[in-house]
């Protein structure tokens, strides 16, 4: 399909009809059930105390002079030679006085505002892979065309609430300005929130500025109504590098959201024990939270967790493991202890969009849901431990997310739902197909999947014996056909293009 | 591999070495976390009351004169013309005074005793498929050779606690005596508990007698120490057929376990609403429970649930749906209300051992676990909505069950696990690979999967780009090589053979 045909998207809305891919409507997803408690209250406290011990006695290395100065001014013990910062529990408690239990992110279409905190769950497109894969074209390096298709898919499916940072890196574009192209794709091909890169000040600021332009807001107005978030990936153990610290501060300065997320792979960057990894994760996450509040009290910040384990035979990272799943639940308990919104992640190490990809992702996804994750990051399209964005896996993941969404809808129990009259009317050994109670409800009674095939074996074989992965290929292609580009005023688009032109020139002249 | 080589199983135990398929040790699986509450206490009560209304006003058809007489004697309202039985809540309450909250089933190897009730979870081999499938030989009708291989696999994997009823029907054998051959395979190729067929008195009694012979017990001794169970599938709506009623009574008479399980497919045999289907399920299950206690107060009985939905476009049954998953949790709440052990089921409608098979099964499996299922029936090998036993799906399911087992192991939090010293020793930005804390624990720190592939993409591709299904083929073949037949005394085997010969002759002469 040509770019031009795609651009005419809005006119093609009428093409959506009975043959369109079924999907759930746009919905704020709430988890109405109690948080699962894998840790006792005493265990949560023991992990908290261990993390305070780490912060008070071992400290965190912060490779950024501005951050070191902020910490020093606030009373932390700073060793400038080693860039080591020790904060005490009083400073952590002080910071937690100004953090928020919940906040919103508003994109250019306010209908797609997301709620971070409380019982709301949001699911995001995978972020950061170097490669793209689909069953027809195989594996290739990230590129803008695939980037655009993947964000179109994220726009098309209502259960994807937000885009991650660079669903794949478009490596044919200059490394120092390609973030402008990906922000532009995010803003024009979708009208959902997105994650800005916080590798340094410039990239973060560009994302904030471009979202502000798209929303018609000044930076001050957007500080009062955040529109973008970032993930600050701690260089575990105990290190915030220069660029990440700078990105974090830039976001906080502008009142934009940050999820401080240690990547605590047990046995590699963290102790081999879950309790130890959680203590480390807690120390690192809270340290980042403190920094956001030193920059701007009240800056929106999430407790991020990404604790999994490695294969101890090879050192290779693993995801969707039992340990990863437990960490997803337990980290939710820690986030709640500090009254912070919780970012978590399902994942898989599978190299294919296969049964392993499905069961590993489903394991960790249940952990994310039972732990009351508010932002389920990398929820769709993650393959190969995050090295590849897979189009088929995206479809499988959307199906699994929709299963979870429907599971979380409370069961209604009232006279009509109990159907006692119908139960008395249908004879023993009979059936309910023709019952008025059934006929009134059957069209919407059950969740209708897009990927699951419920044909009998013979019909399935006659239709080509396509497994779920092969059917997923058809579905992402069909979704791209059905995709409708959200309208954008010409002057907004021009303003974005002008901003990009200005910034490209400045970057070309060596500006960050 | 020839039968003869297989028979020499016990001698081959020494062949198990470092290259053996990794698996979890035999373990009683406990779910230490609170049961998930999808229904409020009021909602549970509303469903209970609706089911009492059904039992008191609409009644259940029981196509069995002996059962009708039992109900009549106990005070139920019996209409002999329609075989309709109405019981009141008093009779249900009376029956629940003699049921047990927990009991055990003991096979010939007491180490494989299973605990039904409380926080224990048991997983069983799929039961009842007409067909068998594997990726090399395709789909074929059930037969004894495949039957034997499937029960060998169930014996080999420690996470499979029990065999279901006829993992596939060996259709080359005479229909009226093939249950003898399958019981014999269960008893000689495994030393685990199994499910006996309760289609009529004869089949149930043969299973009880043969288990008693294998354990060296009289029938009276086995009544005091149950060794087998059955599932009584209610012909929903509201009908117990002649054979099932007879099977139920035979089991209860002999003190053997029964799981009364309505098959309440929403929209077909049950109302299209979950509350209605649960009310019906509850009425039918409790009715069967009452019958067991009329036959023999104290007879071991489980609350069985199998509520899922159909595809409302085709009427085809679906499994692993959000509705099925909710029913698995909510039914656990109902079982607990009556203080009964709970039988539940994960499933999938997929025609292949693919991503759909994995995500549907994983959905319903989480429902079974969160609902505190005690007997997770059809847990391994279920494909095509139960019409086919798949060897690859068996391997995928075993992997998923093991993931769940490890998830349920509580997190340890103490000084050693918190690893604070190690956290102080590893430099910022360093790694824990060489840490004594890691080296002391790495070999057993994490769950080691058998099916998940964690190689990097290049290594995986060089090894043939095998997806999880293709790897599963290799694993079931390897497991059959590693399988060790459990030893059985020659005189016990002879006694079993003599029993079978006697019964074959009697059946040939028209005995049931």
XYZ file of C-alpha atoms in Angstrom, chain B residues 210 298 364:
3
model
C -7.998 -53.725 39.923
C -18.937 -39.718 54.289
C -7.827 -20.982 32.228
